[in-house]
Coordinates of N, CA and C in Angstrom, one line a residue:
X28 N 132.2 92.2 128.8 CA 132.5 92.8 127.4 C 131.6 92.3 126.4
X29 N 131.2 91.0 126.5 CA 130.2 90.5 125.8 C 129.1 91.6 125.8
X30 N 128.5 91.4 126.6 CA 127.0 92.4 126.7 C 127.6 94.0 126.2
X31 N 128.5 94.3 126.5 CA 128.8 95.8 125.8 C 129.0 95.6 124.3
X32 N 129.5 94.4 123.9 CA 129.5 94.1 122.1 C 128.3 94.3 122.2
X33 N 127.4 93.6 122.2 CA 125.9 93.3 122.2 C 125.2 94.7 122.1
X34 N 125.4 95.1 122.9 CA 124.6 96.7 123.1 C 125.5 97.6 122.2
X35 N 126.5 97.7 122.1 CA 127.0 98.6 120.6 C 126.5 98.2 119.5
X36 N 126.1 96.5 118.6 CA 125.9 96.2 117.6 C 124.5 96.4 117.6
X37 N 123.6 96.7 119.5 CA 122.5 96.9 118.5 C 121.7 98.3 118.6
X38 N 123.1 99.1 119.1 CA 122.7 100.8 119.4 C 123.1 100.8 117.9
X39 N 123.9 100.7 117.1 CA 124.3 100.8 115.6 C 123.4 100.3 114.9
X40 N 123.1 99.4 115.0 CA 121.2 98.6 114.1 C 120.3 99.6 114.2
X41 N 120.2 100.3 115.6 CA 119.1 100.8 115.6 C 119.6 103.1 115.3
X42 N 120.6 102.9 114.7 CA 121.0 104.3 114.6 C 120.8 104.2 113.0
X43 N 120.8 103.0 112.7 CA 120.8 102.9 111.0 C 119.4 102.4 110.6
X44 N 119.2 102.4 111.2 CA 117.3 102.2 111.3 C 116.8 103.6 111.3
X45 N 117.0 104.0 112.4 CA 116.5 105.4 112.2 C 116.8 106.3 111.1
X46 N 118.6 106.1 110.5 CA 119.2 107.2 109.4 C 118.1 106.8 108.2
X47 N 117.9 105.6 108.1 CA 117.0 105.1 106.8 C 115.1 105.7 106.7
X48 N 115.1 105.6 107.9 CA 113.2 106.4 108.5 C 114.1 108.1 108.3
X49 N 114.7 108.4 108.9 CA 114.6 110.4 109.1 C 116.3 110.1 108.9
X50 N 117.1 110.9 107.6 CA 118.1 111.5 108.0 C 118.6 112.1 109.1
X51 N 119.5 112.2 109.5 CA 119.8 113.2 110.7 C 120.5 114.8 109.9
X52 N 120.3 114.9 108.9 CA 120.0 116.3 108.3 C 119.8 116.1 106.5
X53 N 119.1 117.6 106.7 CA 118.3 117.2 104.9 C 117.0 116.8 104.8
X54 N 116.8 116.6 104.0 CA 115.9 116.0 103.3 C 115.7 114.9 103.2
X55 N 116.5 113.7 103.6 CA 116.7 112.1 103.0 C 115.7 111.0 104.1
X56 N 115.7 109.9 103.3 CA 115.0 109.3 104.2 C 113.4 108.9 103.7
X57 N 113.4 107.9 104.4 CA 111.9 107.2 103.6 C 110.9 107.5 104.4
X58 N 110.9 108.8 105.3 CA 109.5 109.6 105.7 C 109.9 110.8 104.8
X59 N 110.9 111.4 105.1 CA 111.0 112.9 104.1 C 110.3 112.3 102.6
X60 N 110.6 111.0 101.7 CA 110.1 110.7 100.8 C 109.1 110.6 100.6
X61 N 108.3 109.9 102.2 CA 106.5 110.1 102.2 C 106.0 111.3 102.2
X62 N 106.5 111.9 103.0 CA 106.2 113.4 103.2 C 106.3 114.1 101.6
X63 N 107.1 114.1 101.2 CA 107.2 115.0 99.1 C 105.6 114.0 98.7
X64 N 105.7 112.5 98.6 CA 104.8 111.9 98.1 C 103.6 112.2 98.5
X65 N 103.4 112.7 99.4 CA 102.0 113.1 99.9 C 101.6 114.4 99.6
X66 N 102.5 115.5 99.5 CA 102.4 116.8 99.5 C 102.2 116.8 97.6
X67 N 102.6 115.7 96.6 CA 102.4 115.6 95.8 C 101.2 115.1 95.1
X68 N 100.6 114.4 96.0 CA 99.3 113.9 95.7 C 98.1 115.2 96.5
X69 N 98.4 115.5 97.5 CA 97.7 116.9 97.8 C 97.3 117.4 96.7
X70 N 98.4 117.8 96.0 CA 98.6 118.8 95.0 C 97.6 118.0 93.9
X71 N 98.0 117.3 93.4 CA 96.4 116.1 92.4 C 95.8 116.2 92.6
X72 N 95.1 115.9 94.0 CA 94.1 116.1 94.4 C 93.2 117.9 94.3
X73 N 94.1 118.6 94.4 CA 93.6 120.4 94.6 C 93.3 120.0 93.4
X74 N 94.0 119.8 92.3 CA 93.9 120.2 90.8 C 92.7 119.5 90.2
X75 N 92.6 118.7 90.8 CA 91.2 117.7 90.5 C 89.9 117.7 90.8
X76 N 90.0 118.4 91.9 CA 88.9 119.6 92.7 C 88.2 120.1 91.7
X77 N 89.5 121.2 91.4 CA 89.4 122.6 90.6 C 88.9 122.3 88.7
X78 N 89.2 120.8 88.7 CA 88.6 120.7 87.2 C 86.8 120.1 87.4
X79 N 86.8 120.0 88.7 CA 85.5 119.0 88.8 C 84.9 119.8 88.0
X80 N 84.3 121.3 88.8 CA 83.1 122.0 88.4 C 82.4 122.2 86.6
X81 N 84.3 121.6 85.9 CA 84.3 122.1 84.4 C 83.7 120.6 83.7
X82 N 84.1 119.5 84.4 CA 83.9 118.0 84.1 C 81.9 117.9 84.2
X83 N 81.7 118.7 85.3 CA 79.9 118.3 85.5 C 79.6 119.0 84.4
X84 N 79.7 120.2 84.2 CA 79.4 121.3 82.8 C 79.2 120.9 81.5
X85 N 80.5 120.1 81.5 CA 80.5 119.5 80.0 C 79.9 118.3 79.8
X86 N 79.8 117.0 81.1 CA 78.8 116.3 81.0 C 77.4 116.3 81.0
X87 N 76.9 117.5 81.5 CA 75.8 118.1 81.1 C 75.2 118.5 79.7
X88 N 76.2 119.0 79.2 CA 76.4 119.4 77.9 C 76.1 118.1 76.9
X89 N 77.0 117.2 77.2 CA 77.0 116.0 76.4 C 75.4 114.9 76.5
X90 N 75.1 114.9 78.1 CA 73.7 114.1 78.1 C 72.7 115.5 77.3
X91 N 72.8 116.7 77.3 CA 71.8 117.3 76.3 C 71.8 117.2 74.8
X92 N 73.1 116.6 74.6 CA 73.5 116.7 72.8 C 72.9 115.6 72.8
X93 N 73.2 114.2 73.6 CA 72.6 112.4 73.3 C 70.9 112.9 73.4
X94 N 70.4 113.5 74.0 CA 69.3 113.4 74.3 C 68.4 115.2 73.0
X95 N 69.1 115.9 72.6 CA 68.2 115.9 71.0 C 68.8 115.2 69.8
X96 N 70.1 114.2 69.8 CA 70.1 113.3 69.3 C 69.2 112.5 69.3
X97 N 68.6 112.4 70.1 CA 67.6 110.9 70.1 C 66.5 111.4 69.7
X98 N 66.0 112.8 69.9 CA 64.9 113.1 69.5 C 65.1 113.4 67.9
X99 N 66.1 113.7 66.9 CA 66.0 113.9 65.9 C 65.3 112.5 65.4
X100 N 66.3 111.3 66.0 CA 66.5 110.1 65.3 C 65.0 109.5 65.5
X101 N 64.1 109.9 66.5 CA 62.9 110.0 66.3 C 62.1 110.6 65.3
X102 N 62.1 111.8 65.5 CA 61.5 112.1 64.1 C 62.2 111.8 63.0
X103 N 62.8 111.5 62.8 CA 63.6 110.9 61.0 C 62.9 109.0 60.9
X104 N 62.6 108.8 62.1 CA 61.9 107.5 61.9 C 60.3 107.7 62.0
X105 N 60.0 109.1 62.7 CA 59.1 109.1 62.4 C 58.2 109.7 60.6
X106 N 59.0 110.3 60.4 CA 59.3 111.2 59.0 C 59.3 109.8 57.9
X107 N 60.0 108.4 58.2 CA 60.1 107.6 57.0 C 59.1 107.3 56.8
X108 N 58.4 106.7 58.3 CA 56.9 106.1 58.2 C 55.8 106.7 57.6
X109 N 56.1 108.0 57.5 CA 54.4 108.3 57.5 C 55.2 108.7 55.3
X110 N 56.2 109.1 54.9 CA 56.7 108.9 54.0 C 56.6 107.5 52.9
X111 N 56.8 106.0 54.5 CA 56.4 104.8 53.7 C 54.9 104.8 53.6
X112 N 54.1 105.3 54.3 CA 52.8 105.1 54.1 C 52.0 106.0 53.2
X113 N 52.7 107.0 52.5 CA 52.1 107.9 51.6 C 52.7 107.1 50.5
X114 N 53.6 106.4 50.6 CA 54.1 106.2 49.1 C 53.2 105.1 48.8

């Protein structure tokens, strides 16, 4: 009787082990939870994709504004000099 206690307390350990990994119906359970969390990060991930193409665009955009920025700020230093050297 001993060994039959034994093997019921640990057929029950391991039935509530499993209910906690996979419900036995539904949705519940700490893989169904991985499973949503993953299909949720999927989904971040597609969306993140889909913004790249607009992200390179506009940082394109930006190193061309810094860079005739720099060329104005050149000529306006070039523009003082020859300004301080006429005066």
């Amino acid at each position: 009787t001993n060994d039959m206690n034994n093997f019921d307390t640990a057929e029950q350990a391991l039935r509530q082990f499993r209910r906690n990994l996979r419900a036995y119906s539904g949705d519940k359970g700490e893989i169904a939870d991985c499973e949503r969390e993953l299909h949720a990060l999927e989904a971040q991930t597609l969306e993140a994709r889909q913004k790249l193409p607009r992200l390179e665009e506009v940082l394109r955009e930006l190193n061309r504004a810094n860079e005739a920025a720099e060329q104005i700020l050149l000529l306006c230093s070039i523009a003082e000099y020859v300004i301080f050297v006429l005066l």
